[in-house]
């Protein structure tokens, strides 16, 4: 049972336009969400995160939106650049106990291609 | 700061053999997590070590084991390799405090089982 789903395996966007990557989750215990970017032959790189007490977090060209009632989050990249072409993973975690580590549950990823 | 390093980067093994992968976390990070990435499966959590103790474990068979040393370096061992173990194995380090604790990934070890 996939608790974190990225239903679009790929997305193509023109340079300068907005890229919107979507992620849905089923576990209502998740309270912290992250986006990672992965280039081939490299490990995932942390992009941006959001706590469940917020509905929006912004960092430069990247904004993450969280809709808790719909159990949905999205990553907006504006403006998109060719260097943004990569696989994007969303991840979610729930605190297990006080002071305990968080186990990340990842989606299957979305390949973003930004066309020049 | 140096990033997370993993050795070796590539490995070819035969069915039935065992393999040990190594991960050196970012200096000061006490938590090391291991993930398996296979095509179509995304990243699946294997286990997490903190202060030389396994703190979390995913749904993998007992053939997958790990350990962490006093300097926070971690090793992962897979015994009796199967063809389905062919994957990219990633380790990630973090401070291990809990909330808001981003994980930083290494480049991975590509394991091929023939």
mmCIF file of C-alpha atoms in Angstrom:
data_model
loop_
_atom_site.group_PDB
_atom_site.id
_atom_site.type_symbol
_atom_site.label_atom_id
_atom_site.label_comp_id
_atom_site.label_asym_id
_atom_site.label_seq_id
_atom_site.Cartn_x
_atom_site.Cartn_y
_atom_site.Cartn_z
ATOM 1 C CA UNK A 1 0.000 0.000 0.000
ATOM 2 C CA UNK A 2 1.634 3.223 -1.208
ATOM 3 C CA UNK A 3 1.215 5.858 1.458
ATOM 4 C CA UNK A 4 2.767 8.583 -0.697
ATOM 5 C CA UNK A 5 1.792 8.759 -4.350
ATOM 6 C CA UNK A 6 3.102 10.779 -7.242
ATOM 7 C CA UNK A 7 0.669 9.917 -9.991
ATOM 8 C CA UNK A 8 2.517 11.681 -12.805
ATOM 9 C CA UNK A 9 5.699 9.824 -13.744
ATOM 10 C CA UNK A 10 6.744 12.640 -16.062
ATOM 11 C CA UNK A 11 6.092 16.319 -16.789
ATOM 12 C CA UNK A 12 7.374 18.587 -19.567
ATOM 13 C CA UNK A 13 7.345 22.364 -19.236
ATOM 14 C CA UNK A 14 8.631 25.222 -21.345
ATOM 15 C CA UNK A 15 11.486 27.288 -19.929
ATOM 16 C CA UNK A 16 10.206 30.324 -18.029
ATOM 17 C CA UNK A 17 6.799 28.797 -17.322
ATOM 18 C CA UNK A 18 5.550 27.333 -14.060
ATOM 19 C CA UNK A 19 6.166 23.666 -13.158
ATOM 20 C CA UNK A 20 3.655 22.096 -10.785
ATOM 21 C CA UNK A 21 4.466 18.724 -9.294
ATOM 22 C CA UNK A 22 1.821 16.950 -7.261
ATOM 23 C CA UNK A 23 1.861 14.468 -4.424
ATOM 24 C CA UNK A 24 -0.918 12.736 -2.480
ATOM 25 C CA UNK A 25 -0.679 10.890 0.795
ATOM 26 C CA UNK A 26 -2.972 8.589 2.720
ATOM 27 C CA UNK A 27 -1.503 8.441 6.218
ATOM 28 C CA UNK A 28 -3.118 11.115 8.370
ATOM 29 C CA UNK A 29 -0.272 10.765 10.877
ATOM 30 C CA UNK A 30 2.179 12.399 8.467
ATOM 31 C CA UNK A 31 3.033 15.847 9.767
ATOM 32 C CA UNK A 32 6.196 16.801 7.898
ATOM 33 C CA UNK A 33 6.695 16.844 4.158
ATOM 34 C CA UNK A 34 9.771 17.297 1.992
ATOM 35 C CA UNK A 35 10.708 17.566 -1.654
ATOM 36 C CA UNK A 36 13.947 16.165 -3.036
ATOM 37 C CA UNK A 37 15.504 16.544 -6.466
ATOM 38 C CA UNK A 38 17.598 13.788 -8.019
ATOM 39 C CA UNK A 39 19.945 13.914 -10.972
ATOM 40 C CA UNK A 40 21.180 10.672 -12.587
ATOM 41 C CA UNK A 41 24.107 9.052 -10.765
ATOM 42 C CA UNK A 42 23.638 11.338 -7.763
ATOM 43 C CA UNK A 43 21.787 11.003 -4.483
ATOM 44 C CA UNK A 44 18.610 13.011 -3.866
ATOM 45 C CA UNK A 45 19.166 16.624 -2.839
ATOM 46 C CA UNK A 46 16.895 18.271 -0.293
ATOM 47 C CA UNK A 47 14.881 21.126 -1.808
ATOM 48 C CA UNK A 48 12.213 22.387 0.530
ATOM 49 C CA UNK A 49 10.039 21.177 3.386
ATOM 50 C CA UNK A 50 6.808 22.076 5.112
ATOM 51 C CA UNK A 51 5.328 21.291 8.485
ATOM 52 C CA UNK A 52 1.664 20.379 8.784
ATOM 53 C CA UNK A 53 1.023 23.529 10.820
ATOM 54 C CA UNK A 54 1.634 25.577 7.660
ATOM 55 C CA UNK A 55 -0.067 25.581 4.293
ATOM 56 C CA UNK A 56 2.699 27.256 2.303
ATOM 57 C CA UNK A 57 6.464 27.533 2.381
ATOM 58 C CA UNK A 58 8.530 29.510 -0.088
ATOM 59 C CA UNK A 59 12.232 29.451 -0.933
ATOM 60 C CA UNK A 60 13.268 31.449 -3.955
ATOM 61 C CA UNK A 61 11.757 29.921 -7.077
ATOM 62 C CA UNK A 62 10.348 26.981 -5.105
ATOM 63 C CA UNK A 63 7.051 27.012 -3.210
ATOM 64 C CA UNK A 64 5.399 24.060 -1.530
ATOM 65 C CA UNK A 65 1.672 24.082 -0.806
ATOM 66 C CA UNK A 66 -0.006 21.728 1.639
ATOM 67 C CA UNK A 67 -3.726 20.951 1.676
ATOM 68 C CA UNK A 68 -4.245 18.789 4.746
ATOM 69 C CA UNK A 69 -7.940 18.194 4.226
ATOM 70 C CA UNK A 70 -7.243 16.820 0.743
ATOM 71 C CA UNK A 71 -4.015 15.115 1.866
ATOM 72 C CA UNK A 72 -2.300 16.768 -1.061
ATOM 73 C CA UNK A 73 0.873 18.756 -1.529
ATOM 74 C CA UNK A 74 2.372 20.397 -4.552
ATOM 75 C CA UNK A 75 5.686 21.923 -5.528
ATOM 76 C CA UNK A 76 5.656 25.013 -7.741
ATOM 77 C CA UNK A 77 8.788 26.083 -9.602
ATOM 78 C CA UNK A 78 8.632 29.563 -11.092
ATOM 79 C CA UNK A 79 10.208 30.315 -13.487
ATOM 80 C CA UNK A 80 11.327 26.888 -14.642
ATOM 81 C CA UNK A 81 14.868 26.558 -15.951
ATOM 82 C CA UNK A 82 16.517 23.797 -18.016
ATOM 83 C CA UNK A 83 18.757 23.003 -15.008
ATOM 84 C CA UNK A 84 15.631 22.056 -13.074
ATOM 85 C CA UNK A 85 15.258 18.958 -15.252
ATOM 86 C CA UNK A 86 15.537 16.064 -12.800
ATOM 87 C CA UNK A 87 13.453 13.518 -10.925
ATOM 88 C CA UNK A 88 11.506 15.071 -8.055
ATOM 89 C CA UNK A 89 10.517 12.978 -5.058
ATOM 90 C CA UNK A 90 8.081 13.993 -2.386
ATOM 91 C CA UNK A 91 8.518 12.451 1.042
ATOM 92 C CA UNK A 92 6.503 12.424 4.223
ATOM 93 C CA UNK A 93 7.193 11.537 7.807
ATOM 94 C CA UNK A 94 5.426 11.128 11.115
ATOM 95 C CA UNK A 95 7.061 11.477 14.475
ATOM 96 C CA UNK A 96 7.140 8.062 16.091
ATOM 97 C CA UNK A 97 7.807 9.157 19.611
ATOM 98 C CA UNK A 98 9.358 12.052 21.419
ATOM 99 C CA UNK A 99 12.941 12.519 20.271
ATOM 100 C CA UNK A 100 12.798 9.553 17.943
ATOM 101 C CA UNK A 101 14.012 9.670 14.393
ATOM 102 C CA UNK A 102 11.711 10.336 11.501
ATOM 103 C CA UNK A 103 11.375 7.660 8.862
ATOM 104 C CA UNK A 104 10.815 9.153 5.426
ATOM 105 C CA UNK A 105 8.261 7.564 3.121
ATOM 106 C CA UNK A 106 8.924 8.512 -0.488
ATOM 107 C CA UNK A 107 6.749 8.730 -3.548
ATOM 108 C CA UNK A 108 7.879 7.059 -6.769
ATOM 109 C CA UNK A 109 9.096 10.322 -8.308
ATOM 110 C CA UNK A 110 8.204 12.597 -11.234
ATOM 111 C CA UNK A 111 10.651 13.216 -14.064
ATOM 112 C CA UNK A 112 10.545 16.947 -14.861
ATOM 113 C CA UNK A 113 11.880 18.071 -18.233
ATOM 114 C CA UNK A 114 12.214 21.800 -18.838
ATOM 115 C CA UNK A 115 12.437 22.530 -22.536
ATOM 116 C CA UNK A 116 14.560 25.483 -23.706
ATOM 117 C CA UNK B 1 31.609 20.576 5.058
ATOM 118 C CA UNK B 2 32.176 17.370 3.142
ATOM 119 C CA UNK B 3 29.005 15.619 2.049
ATOM 120 C CA UNK B 4 27.884 12.064 2.622
ATOM 121 C CA UNK B 5 30.237 9.574 0.990
ATOM 122 C CA UNK B 6 29.488 6.004 -0.014
ATOM 123 C CA UNK B 7 31.861 3.277 -1.084
ATOM 124 C CA UNK B 8 32.072 1.531 -3.395
ATOM 125 C CA UNK B 9 30.098 3.424 -6.051
ATOM 126 C CA UNK B 10 29.561 0.334 -8.202
ATOM 127 C CA UNK B 11 29.549 -3.357 -7.350
ATOM 128 C CA UNK B 12 28.841 -6.553 -9.259
ATOM 129 C CA UNK B 13 28.131 -9.704 -7.280
ATOM 130 C CA UNK B 14 26.849 -13.195 -7.975
ATOM 131 C CA UNK B 15 23.689 -14.740 -6.548
ATOM 132 C CA UNK B 16 24.327 -16.286 -3.154
ATOM 133 C CA UNK B 17 27.259 -14.045 -2.284
ATOM 134 C CA UNK B 18 27.204 -11.394 0.390
ATOM 135 C CA UNK B 19 28.095 -7.726 0.147
ATOM 136 C CA UNK B 20 29.025 -4.896 2.511
ATOM 137 C CA UNK B 21 28.416 -1.250 1.655
ATOM 138 C CA UNK B 22 29.887 1.671 3.558
ATOM 139 C CA UNK B 23 28.577 5.145 4.356
ATOM 140 C CA UNK B 24 30.364 8.081 5.979
ATOM 141 C CA UNK B 25 27.944 10.766 7.191
ATOM 142 C CA UNK B 26 28.397 14.507 7.270
ATOM 143 C CA UNK B 27 30.592 15.535 10.177
ATOM 144 C CA UNK B 28 28.459 16.027 13.274
ATOM 145 C CA UNK B 29 25.542 13.955 11.996
ATOM 146 C CA UNK B 30 24.706 11.059 14.274
ATOM 147 C CA UNK B 31 21.878 9.467 12.318
ATOM 148 C CA UNK B 32 22.395 7.333 9.228
ATOM 149 C CA UNK B 33 19.496 5.890 7.244
ATOM 150 C CA UNK B 34 19.678 3.426 4.379
ATOM 151 C CA UNK B 35 17.312 3.262 1.395
ATOM 152 C CA UNK B 36 16.907 0.975 -1.597
ATOM 153 C CA UNK B 37 15.912 2.482 -4.921
ATOM 154 C CA UNK B 38 14.642 0.260 -7.707
ATOM 155 C CA UNK B 39 12.933 1.306 -10.955
ATOM 156 C CA UNK B 40 9.261 2.008 -10.330
ATOM 157 C CA UNK B 41 9.527 1.516 -6.562
ATOM 158 C CA UNK B 42 10.923 4.846 -5.508
ATOM 159 C CA UNK B 43 13.049 4.901 -2.384
ATOM 160 C CA UNK B 44 12.235 2.289 0.216
ATOM 161 C CA UNK B 45 13.461 2.667 3.760
ATOM 162 C CA UNK B 46 15.726 -0.096 5.055
ATOM 163 C CA UNK B 47 16.821 1.027 8.522
ATOM 164 C CA UNK B 48 18.182 3.905 10.553
ATOM 165 C CA UNK B 49 21.034 3.970 13.034
ATOM 166 C CA UNK B 50 21.640 6.536 15.724
ATOM 167 C CA UNK B 51 24.488 6.400 18.226
ATOM 168 C CA UNK B 52 25.414 2.856 17.169
ATOM 169 C CA UNK B 53 21.843 1.569 17.734
ATOM 170 C CA UNK B 54 19.245 0.608 15.177
ATOM 171 C CA UNK B 55 16.358 2.968 15.854
ATOM 172 C CA UNK B 56 13.958 2.245 12.965
ATOM 173 C CA UNK B 57 13.567 -0.639 10.567
ATOM 174 C CA UNK B 58 11.665 -0.999 7.305
ATOM 175 C CA UNK B 59 10.011 -4.080 5.822
ATOM 176 C CA UNK B 60 13.008 -5.928 4.467
ATOM 177 C CA UNK B 61 14.065 -9.529 5.167
ATOM 178 C CA UNK B 62 16.703 -10.365 7.741
ATOM 179 C CA UNK B 63 19.276 -10.799 4.960
ATOM 180 C CA UNK B 64 19.608 -7.032 5.129
ATOM 181 C CA UNK B 65 21.487 -5.855 8.191
ATOM 182 C CA UNK B 66 23.558 -2.920 9.253
ATOM 183 C CA UNK B 67 25.646 -1.425 11.959
ATOM 184 C CA UNK B 68 27.049 1.909 13.012
ATOM 185 C CA UNK B 69 30.407 2.668 14.513
ATOM 186 C CA UNK B 70 31.340 5.143 17.231
ATOM 187 C CA UNK B 71 32.416 7.694 14.590
ATOM 188 C CA UNK B 72 28.873 7.457 13.081
ATOM 189 C CA UNK B 73 30.102 5.668 9.941
ATOM 190 C CA UNK B 74 27.696 2.930 8.954
ATOM 191 C CA UNK B 75 27.846 -0.297 7.009
ATOM 192 C CA UNK B 76 25.061 -2.250 5.391
ATOM 193 C CA UNK B 77 25.349 -5.967 4.708
ATOM 194 C CA UNK B 78 23.251 -8.109 2.405
ATOM 195 C CA UNK B 79 23.738 -11.859 2.686
ATOM 196 C CA UNK B 80 22.714 -14.575 0.228
ATOM 197 C CA UNK B 81 22.209 -12.108 -2.590
ATOM 198 C CA UNK B 82 19.239 -12.518 -4.916
ATOM 199 C CA UNK B 83 18.747 -11.091 -8.403
ATOM 200 C CA UNK B 84 16.047 -8.802 -7.003
ATOM 201 C CA UNK B 85 18.589 -7.129 -4.729
ATOM 202 C CA UNK B 86 20.021 -5.316 -7.755
ATOM 203 C CA UNK B 87 19.364 -1.673 -6.940
ATOM 204 C CA UNK B 88 20.834 1.677 -6.013
ATOM 205 C CA UNK B 89 21.509 1.753 -2.277
ATOM 206 C CA UNK B 90 21.471 5.209 -0.767
ATOM 207 C CA UNK B 91 22.446 6.328 2.657
ATOM 208 C CA UNK B 92 21.385 9.592 4.224
ATOM 209 C CA UNK B 93 22.668 11.363 7.290
ATOM 210 C CA UNK B 94 21.023 13.825 9.619
ATOM 211 C CA UNK B 95 21.497 15.288 13.051
ATOM 212 C CA UNK B 96 18.925 12.773 14.256
ATOM 213 C CA UNK B 97 17.033 15.136 16.529
ATOM 214 C CA UNK B 98 13.594 14.497 15.064
ATOM 215 C CA UNK B 99 11.300 17.282 13.925
ATOM 216 C CA UNK B 100 12.516 19.312 10.946
ATOM 217 C CA UNK B 101 15.546 17.144 10.582
ATOM 218 C CA UNK B 102 16.420 17.060 6.881
ATOM 219 C CA UNK B 103 18.308 14.078 5.571
ATOM 220 C CA UNK B 104 21.273 14.547 3.250
ATOM 221 C CA UNK B 105 21.959 11.774 0.781
ATOM 222 C CA UNK B 106 25.139 10.278 -0.567
ATOM 223 C CA UNK B 107 25.589 9.425 -4.270
ATOM 224 C CA UNK B 108 24.656 5.791 -3.716
ATOM 225 C CA UNK B 109 26.159 2.386 -4.428
ATOM 226 C CA UNK B 110 24.890 0.687 -7.576
ATOM 227 C CA UNK B 111 24.701 -3.050 -6.839
ATOM 228 C CA UNK B 112 24.215 -5.494 -9.695
ATOM 229 C CA UNK B 113 23.553 -9.138 -8.857
ATOM 230 C CA UNK B 114 24.097 -11.631 -11.690
#
